Amino acid sequence: MQLPTPEDLKKRRNELGLTQSDLAKRAGVSQPLIARIESGDVDPRLSTVRKILDAFEEVEKEQQIIIIDLMHSPVIHVSPGDSVEEVVNLMQKHGFSQVPVLDKGIPVGSVSEDMIVKLMAENKKKSISQLKVSEIMGEAFPTVSPGISISVVSHMLEGNPAVLVVEKGAVIGVVTKHDVMTLLQGQ
């Protein structure tokens, strides 16, 4: 068995699209150590090389999982004309903290528990239950194609609670932060 050279490690990191910081975080070492290993300034311990190689394998595994393998379908959603009361009932029934708003199958917005709670706090005297979704909805969740890797979607979920999967103009699935966390538990 041959150990990888510093050049081999740098090449593989670049092929996987990782920064030195990304690799360091995944391997549980510091970014300066990765830089010194790649430049040949330091001869790493075998255990450190093993951590780096394990991190590479983890990324390769993630990149092989595509979003269609993780998504939920059919997508539970609401329409712009639905009432806030209907949304709350739907979210409670399914245990969701957010739902997409679709108009004739097209994503036009989203509603979350946080939005509803904030709205309730702002409208202490006024009942919000009969307001329409179109009056309170936020931005639509981002969309991706079914063949995109889970690693790309994971980055999208850093700033969004969910991502919709769209094929031929139709929403065919949804992936949430919870789904990605569940995937990590299974590893």
Backbone as a ProteinNet text record, in pm:
[ID]
protein_1_A
[PRIMARY]
MQLPTPEDLKKRRNELGLTQSDLAKRAGVSQPLIARIESGDVDPRLSTVRKILDAFEEVEKEQQIIIIDLMHSPVIHVSPGDSVEEVVNLMQKHGFSQVPVLDKGIPVGSVSEDMIVKLMAENKKKSISQLKVSEIMGEAFPTVSPGISISVVSHMLEGNPAVLVVEKGAVIGVVTKHDVMTLLQGQ
[TERTIARY]
83.9	0	89.2	52.8	131.3	55.7	124.1	63.2	60.4	-43.5	-51.3	53.8	102.5	197.8	120.9	191.2	122.8	50.7	113.7	51.9	-75.7	-73.2	-192.3	-308.5	-278.2	-382.3	-443	-356.5	-405.4	-489.8	-443.2	-516.4	-655	-659.9	-788.9	-882.7	-828.5	-909.8	-971.4	-890.3	-940	-1042.5	-1019.6	-1114.9	-1251.2	-1250.9	-1375.7	-1438.8	-1369.2	-1423.8	-1419.9	-1324.3	-1311.9	-1206.3	-1232.2	-1128.4	-1046.6	-933.3	-853.5	-933.5	-1010.9	-1093.4	-1199.9	-1265.6	-1367.1	-1306.1	-1191.1	-1125	-1083.1	-1028.4	-984.4	-1101.2	-1213.6	-1332.1	-1378.9	-1384.1	-1430.8	-1333.6	-1205.1	-1103.8	-1074.2	-1124.9	-1100.7	-959.3	-900.6	-767.1	-774.4	-664.1	-665	-636	-684.4	-658.6	-509.8	-438.4	-294.6	-220	-265.7	-201.6	-222.6	-343.7	-370.9	-278.3	-264.5	-178.1	-33.1	13.3	152.4	174	74.3	85	92.1	1.6	-3.1	123.4	184.7	306.6	431	415.1	527.3	612.3	565.3	641	638.3	538.2	526	496.5	552.3	527.8	420.4	297.1	187.6	193.9	131.6	117	26	38.8	-48	-193.7	-219.2	-356.9	-417.1	-336.1	-384	-415.3	-328.8	-354.2	-483	-503.6	-625.8	-750.1	-742.9	-855.7	-885.8	-781.2	-798.5	-859.6	-809.2	-863.3	-1008	-1039.7	-1178.7	-1269.6	-1219.7	-1298.1	-1323.5	-1222.3	-1240.8	-1349.1	-1343.5	-1442.1	-1583.2	-1595	-1725.4	-1782.9	-1698.9	-1744	-1783.4	-1704	-1737.5	-1871.2	-1895.2	-2021.8	-2138.5	-2120.7	-2225	-2254.2	-2148.8	-2166.6	-2234.2	-2231.8	-2299.1	-2448	-2488.3	-2629.9	-2693	-2795.8	-2864	-2994.9	-3043.5	-3156.9	-3282.4	-3301.1	-3421.9	-3426.9	-3309.1	-3302.9	-3346.4	-3347.8	-3375.9	-3508.6	-3561.1	-3679.6	-3805.7	-3900	-4032.9	-4129.4	-4214.2	-4312.8	-4437.2	-4555.7	-4588.2	-4563.2	-4555.8	-4528.7	-4658.2	-4659.3	-4772	-4754.2	-4855.7	-4844	-4976.2	-4971.5	-5092.1	-5100	-5217.2	-5240.1	-5253	-5229.3	-5238.3	-5374.7	-5481.2	-5615.4	-5655.4	-5572.9	-5604.1	-5594.1	-5666.9	-5660.9	-5544.1	-5502.2	-5395.5	-5438.8	-5565.7	-5617.5	-5596.7	-5623.1	-5602.4	-5454.8	-5368.6	-5224.2	-5180.4	-5225.1	-5188.7	-5236.1	-5358.5	-5411.4	-5328.2	-5291.6	-5211.6	-5072.9	-5010.7	-4877.2	-4880.3	-4982.6	-4993.9	-5022.1	-5107.5	-5143.1	-5020.4	-4932.7	-4816.4	-4687.4	-4692.3	-4572.5	-4468.5	-4512.5	-4421.1	-4402.5	-4284.8	-4260.6	-4269	-4277.2	-4294.3	-4358.3	-4425.8	-4485.1	-4466.7	-4449.6	-4443.2	-4582.9	-4587.5	-4711.9	-4701	-4793.1	-4794.2	-4921.3	-4907.3	-5021.8	-5023.9	-5119.2	-5129.2	-4997.8	-4938.4	-4816	-4687.2	-4695.8	-4577.8	-4546.9	-4420.3	-4384.4	-4392.9	-4472.5	-4488.4	-4454.5	-4433.9	-4404.1	-4389.1	-4383.1	-4372.8	-4434.2	-4473.3	-4525.8	-4455.7	-4414.2	-4347.2	-4413.2	-4386	-4433.7	-4385.5	-4258.6	-4201.7	-4280.7	-4319	-4398	-4531.4	-4595.7	-4728.3	-4719.3	-4620.6	-4603	-4572.6	-4486.9	-4454	-4578.7	-4656.9	-4780.7	-4878.4	-4886.5	-4974.6	-4929.3	-4800.3	-4746.4	-4771.8	-4764.8	-4785.2	-4932.3	-5021.4	-5165.4	-5240.4	-5208.8	-5264.6	-5416.7	-5475	-5620	-5691.3	-5624.1	-5687.3	-5664.3	-5769.1	-5756.1	-5689.3	-5585.9	-5516.1	-5562.8	-5645.2	-5682.5	-5754	-5823.9	-5896.5	-5818.9	-5699.1	-5615.8	-5581.4	-5559.2	-5521.1	-5369.4	-5327.9	-5186	-5114.1	-5177.7	-5115.7	-5083.1	-5151	-5128.4	-5009.8	-4968.9	-4863.6	-4740.7	-4749.2	-4641.1	-4509.4	-4402.6	-4267.6	-4219.1	-4089.1	-4029.1	-4046.8	-4051.2	-4059	-3926.5	-3934.3	-3813.1	-3736.8	-3604.2	-3528.1	-3563.4	-3538.9	-3569.7	-3442.8	-3443	-3331.8	-3388.3	-3303.1	-3343.5	-3319.7	-3385.6	-3375.6	-3236.3	-3149.5	-3018.6	-2908.5	-2940.3	-2837.5	-2791.3	-2664.9	-2609.6	-2656.9	-2658	-2700.8	-2604.7	-2478	-2382.5	-2418.4	-2464.1	-2506.6	-2630.1	-2725.9	-2849.2	-2819.9	-2725.3	-2688.5	-2644.6	-2567.1	-2524.3	-2643.2	-2737.7	-2857.1	-2941.1	-2941.7	-3021.9	-2962	-2840	-2780.3	-2859.7	-2918.9	-2994.3	-3142.5	-3188.8	-3329.4	-3377.4	-3503.2	-3552.6	-3585.3	-3604.2	-3639.8	-3597.4	-3586.1	-3556.7	-3657.7	-3717.2	-3813.9	-3743.2	-3785.8	-3730.1	-3829.3	-3780.4	-3867.3	-3817.3	-3911.2	-3879.6	-3984.3	-3937.4	-4026	-4130.1	-4087.3	-4175	-4268.2	-4268.5	-4358.6	-4279.7	-4334.6	-4273.3	-4299.9	-4191.8	-4207.8	-4161.7	-4096	-4048.2	-3997.3	-3969	-3915.8	-3812.9	-3708.8	-3606.3	-3589.1	-3585.4	-3569.2	-3437	-3403.1	-3283.9	-3294.1	-3413.2	-3436.4	-3399.8	-3432.5	-3401.1	-3250.5	-3176	-3030.7	-2972.2	-3025.6	-2979.2	-3005.6	-3120.8	-3154.7	-3056.3	-3016.8	-2919.5	-2786.8	-2745	-2619	-2624.5	-2741.7	-2756.2	-2740.8	-2777.8	-2772.1	-2633.2	-2536.4	-2401	-2321.3
-116.8	0	124.2	218.1	339.1	457	536.4	654.9	767.8	851.1	961.4	1068.5	1129.5	1239.3	1368.2	1472.5	1601.1	1647.9	1624.1	1661.8	1581.6	1452.3	1367.2	1419.8	1458	1507.3	1637.4	1727.9	1855.4	1832.7	1744.5	1716	1658.7	1564.7	1502.3	1603	1688.9	1792.2	1883.6	1924.4	2012	1941.4	1814	1737.5	1728.4	1722.4	1712.8	1849.7	1956	2090	2140.7	2092	2132.9	2241.5	2336.1	2430.7	2364.6	2424.1	2371.2	2377.3	2483.1	2496.9	2388.4	2360.4	2254.5	2120.7	2089.4	1962.6	1956.4	2065.5	2068.6	2042	2105.7	2088.6	1943.1	1886	1747.3	1647.4	1677.6	1585.5	1609.1	1719.1	1747.8	1795.3	1864.7	1922.2	2070.5	2141.8	2285	2309.7	2422.7	2460	2483.9	2550.6	2567.5	2433.7	2332.6	2201.5	2144	2157.7	2109.8	2181.7	2313.2	2391.6	2344	2319.1	2274.7	2133.9	2046.3	1910.4	1917.6	1996.2	2005.9	2069.2	2160.1	2224.9	2140.1	2033.5	1946.8	1996.8	2100.2	2156.5	2068.6	1981.7	1897.2	1754.1	1659.7	1518.3	1472.9	1453.6	1425.4	1284.9	1270.5	1138.5	1053.9	925.4	834.3	855.7	882.4	904.2	1029.5	1130.8	1252.8	1224.9	1150.9	1113.6	1032.6	942.9	860.8	949.2	1050.2	1142.9	1216.2	1257.2	1328.3	1235.6	1113.8	1017.7	981.4	969.4	943.3	1058.9	1181.5	1299.2	1297.1	1260.1	1248.8	1146.1	1031.2	925.9	972.4	1046.7	1099.2	1192.6	1280.7	1374.7	1299.2	1201.7	1122.7	1052.1	1001.1	933.2	1031.5	1151.2	1254	1292.6	1304.4	1347.4	1240.1	1116.7	1009.5	1005.6	1058.2	1061.1	1179	1151.4	1260.3	1290	1407.5	1459.5	1374.7	1314	1233.5	1114.2	1070.8	959	999.7	1128.4	1178.2	1252.7	1298.5	1385.4	1312.6	1393.3	1343.5	1379.6	1285.2	1308.2	1228.1	1278.5	1407.9	1520.5	1641.7	1759	1808.5	1811.3	1870.2	2021.3	2089.8	2233.5	2304.1	2435.8	2517.2	2604.6	2665.2	2754.7	2897.7	2996.4	3136.2	3174.1	3108.7	3141.2	3072.9	2981.5	2913.5	3011.8	2982.6	3068.2	3026.4	3117.5	3088.6	2974.1	2970.3	2862.1	2726.4	2718.9	2593.7	2554.3	2652.9	2626.5	2570.6	2633.8	2588.9	2445.4	2415.7	2279.4	2178.8	2213.4	2124.5	2101.9	2208.8	2197.3	2112.6	2131.7	2052.2	1906.1	1882.1	1744.9	1665.3	1730.1	1660.7	1683.3	1769.1	1795.4	1878	1965.5	2048.9	2184.3	2241.2	2376.6	2478.9	2431.4	2519	2440.1	2512.7	2449.5	2542.2	2482.7	2565.4	2611.2	2724.1	2774.2	2753.6	2674	2647.6	2704.4	2766.9	2817.1	2742.2	2651.1	2564.8	2489.8	2442.2	2363.2	2443.2	2574.2	2660.6	2718	2707.4	2764.6	2917.6	2974	3119.8	3177.2	3092.1	3141.5	3029.3	3068.5	2971	3031.6	2943.7	2986.1	2901.7	2967.6	2895.2	2925.8	2839.3	2863.1	2998.6	3029.3	3156.4	3275.1	3268.8	3377.4	3393.9	3282.2	3285.8	3339.4	3293.9	3341.1	3490.9	3535.3	3677.8	3758.9	3708.6	3776.1	3785.3	3678.6	3678.9	3784.2	3794.9	3891.9	4035.4	4057.5	4192.2	4232.1	4135.8	4162.1	4109.8	4163.1	4112.4	4116.6	4221.1	4234.9	4173.5	4166.7	4120.6	3970.2	3901.4	3758	3737.9	3656.1	3632	3504.3	3425.8	3294.1	3299.9	3409.4	3417.8	3490.8	3538.5	3598.8	3493	3535.4	3443.8	3424.7	3309.2	3277.8	3384.4	3430.1	3530.8	3659.8	3685.3	3806.9	3794.5	3672.7	3654.8	3579.7	3517.3	3427.5	3500.6	3424	3473.2	3423.4	3431.9	3389.6	3239.7	3201.9	3059.9	2992	2863.7	2786.4	2773.6	2763.1	2743.5	2608.8	2598.7	2474.6	2416.5	2283.5	2211.4	2101	2047.3	1933.1	1804.3	1694.4	1569.4	1506.8	1539	1475.1	1545.3	1652.4	1729.7	1654.1	1672.6	1599.1	1658	1573.5	1615.7	1719.1	1715.2	1812.9	1954.4	1969.9	2101.5	2147.6	2057.2	2091.3	2125.3	2056.7	2086.2	2231	2279.9	2420.1	2514	2477.1	2559.8	2566.1	2457	2451.3	2533.3	2579.5	2664.4	2793.4	2842	2965.9	2951	2827.5	2801	2679.6	2680.2	2565.1	2443.7	2465.7	2355.4	2388.2	2283.5	2296.9	2210.8	2267.5	2193.4	2129.5	2008.8	1937.8	1952.1	2005.6	2034.2	1959.3	1894.4	1823.7	1860.7	1905.9	1946.7	2048.4	2141.5	2247.9	2211	2084.4	2040.1	2008.9	2049.5	2018.5	1871.2	1793.2	1648.8	1604.7	1694.4	1654.9	1772.6	1745.2	1846.8	1781.4	1858.1	1814	1925.5	1887.5	1984.6	1961.6	2054	2038	1909.6	1880.8	1759.9	1634.7	1632.8	1517.4	1496	1604.2	1594	1546.8	1597.1	1553	1403.7	1357.7	1215.7	1132.5	1183	1114.3	1099.7	1204.2	1199.9	1099.2	1084.3	987.1	844.9	822.8	689	646.1	739.2	705.4	640.4
0	0	0	-86.5	-99.5	-39.9	42.3	101.2	-1.6	3.3	-92.3	-62.7	-168.1	-153.8	-124.7	-81.8	-62.5	-189.7	-304.2	-432.1	-457.1	-421.5	-437.4	-352.9	-228.7	-138.5	-191	-237	-290.1	-415.2	-503.1	-627	-595.7	-503.7	-469.3	-403.6	-317.1	-253.8	-359.3	-455.3	-562	-650.6	-680	-761.5	-693.9	-561.8	-486.2	-460.4	-502.5	-485.9	-343.1	-266.2	-126	-110.5	-22.8	16.5	127	157.5	268.7	398.3	415.2	536.4	544.1	429	425.1	466.1	406.3	435.9	582.5	632.5	772.4	866.5	839.8	924.9	922.1	803.7	790.2	853.2	845.8	898.5	1046.6	1100.5	1241.5	1270.2	1173.3	1191.4	1154.7	1170.5	1139.8	991.5	941.9	802	777.5	870.4	847	835.2	909.1	898	758.3	704.4	567.8	469.7	484.8	395.5	404.5	525.7	544	489.2	503.9	449.2	297	236.9	90.5	32.5	106.3	56	83	162.3	193.3	308.5	379	491	615.1	624.2	742.1	697	770.7	743.9	842.9	796.5	889.6	948.2	1063.6	1124.6	1036.4	1049.1	974.7	1014.5	1141.1	1186.8	1122.2	1099	1033	886.6	820	679.9	671.6	767.5	769.9	783.1	870.4	887.1	756.2	687	559.7	455.2	446.4	349.2	382.1	510.7	551.3	510.9	525.1	485.3	334.5	256.8	111.4	78.2	144.9	119.4	155.1	263.6	306.1	199.3	146.2	42.8	-83.8	-122.4	-241.7	-224.3	-104.9	-76.8	-87.3	-30.4	-37.6	-181.7	-260.6	-398.8	-483.2	-437.9	-510.4	-479.5	-364.6	-328.6	-399.7	-477.3	-545.7	-474.4	-497	-421.8	-437.7	-553.1	-575.3	-479.6	-431.8	-337.1	-196.2	-168.4	-34.2	-23.1	-136.7	-133.9	-88.7	-39.9	-4	-115.8	-149.9	-254.5	-219.6	-247.4	-306	-205.8	-258.5	-176.1	-112.7	19.6	92.9	81	32.4	9	35.6	30.1	40.6	-83.6	-102.7	-216	-165.6	-251.6	-208.7	-151.1	-195.1	-147.4	-18.5	32	158.1	274.5	381.8	500.9	589.9	675.2	771	861.7	896.4	980.4	912.6	782.6	708.7	708.3	693.5	693.6	828.4	936	1070.7	1092.7	1053.4	1068.4	989.8	867.1	782.7	843.6	889.7	948.3	1075.2	1157.2	1279.7	1247.4	1151	1113.2	1068.9	992.9	937.1	1015.7	1117.7	1196.8	1122.9	1033	954.6	1021.4	1003.9	1053.9	940.9	818.4	703.4	589.4	499.5	381.1	261.5	143.4	23.2	-17.9	-86.3	-143.8	-294.6	-349.2	-493	-553.7	-669.5	-744.7	-876.8	-891.1	-1009.6	-1033.1	-924.2	-932.4	-938.5	-944.8	-953.3	-814.5	-767.7	-637.5	-640.9	-550.2	-544.5	-407.3	-308.6	-175.3	-75.6	51.2	159.8	285.2	376.4	505.9	612	721.4	829.3	962.9	1060	1196.2	1245.9	1217.4	1263	1208.7	1081.2	1021	1092.5	1117.9	1180.5	1323.2	1399.3	1537.1	1537.8	1447.3	1438.7	1404	1310.7	1270.1	1387.1	1465.2	1582.4	1683.7	1703.7	1799.6	1754.1	1624.1	1569.8	1565.3	1555.5	1541.8	1663.4	1779.5	1904.8	1908	1855.1	1863.9	1744.2	1633.5	1509.9	1491.7	1456.7	1430.7	1295.4	1293.1	1166.8	1099.1	1166.5	1114.1	980	951	824.4	714.8	747	642.5	539.1	417.3	309.8	309.5	263.1	252.9	170.7	63.3	-23.7	51	162.5	240.3	336.3	365.6	466.7	417	299.6	256.4	233.5	253.6	228.7	93.9	73.9	-52.5	-74.4	-202.2	-237.7	-203.8	-174.4	-150.9	-283	-277.8	-401.2	-464.1	-594.1	-665.9	-727.6	-740.7	-802.7	-890.6	-976.9	-1059.1	-980.7	-1019.2	-942.3	-939	-1033.5	-1039.9	-964	-894.5	-824.1	-698.8	-662.1	-547.8	-415.3	-315.3	-182	-123.6	-163	-109.5	-154.9	-278.6	-328.1	-251.9	-235	-164.5	-18.1	42.9	182.2	197.1	100.7	105.8	88	2.2	-18.6	108.9	184.2	306.2	420.7	404.1	508	523.8	414.6	420.5	393.5	378	346.5	425	470.3	546.2	459.7	329	239.9	97.3	15.7	-126.7	-201.1	-305.9	-387	-505.4	-540.9	-655.3	-770.1	-882.5	-996.3	-1119.2	-1187.9	-1311.9	-1416.3	-1531.4	-1641.1	-1594.5	-1510.3	-1463.2	-1349.7	-1308.5	-1201.3	-1074.3	-960.4	-831.1	-801.6	-787.8	-765.3	-627	-551.8	-419.8	-339.9	-213.6	-122.9	-31.1	2.1	97	199.2	327.2	435.2	508.1	596.1	679.3	761.1	808.3	887.8	807.9	678.8	594.1	583.8	568.4	558.2	690.9	802	933.8	952.6	906.8	915.7	834.7	718.3	634.3	707.8	776.5	850.6	964.6	1026.6	1135	1083.4	958.3	901.2	860.9	863.3	819.3	929.3
[MASK]
+++++++++++++++++++++++++++++++++++++++++++++++++++++++++++++++++++++++++++++++++++++++++++++++++++++++++++++++++++++++++++++++++++++++++++++++++++++++++++++++++++++++++++++++++++++++++++

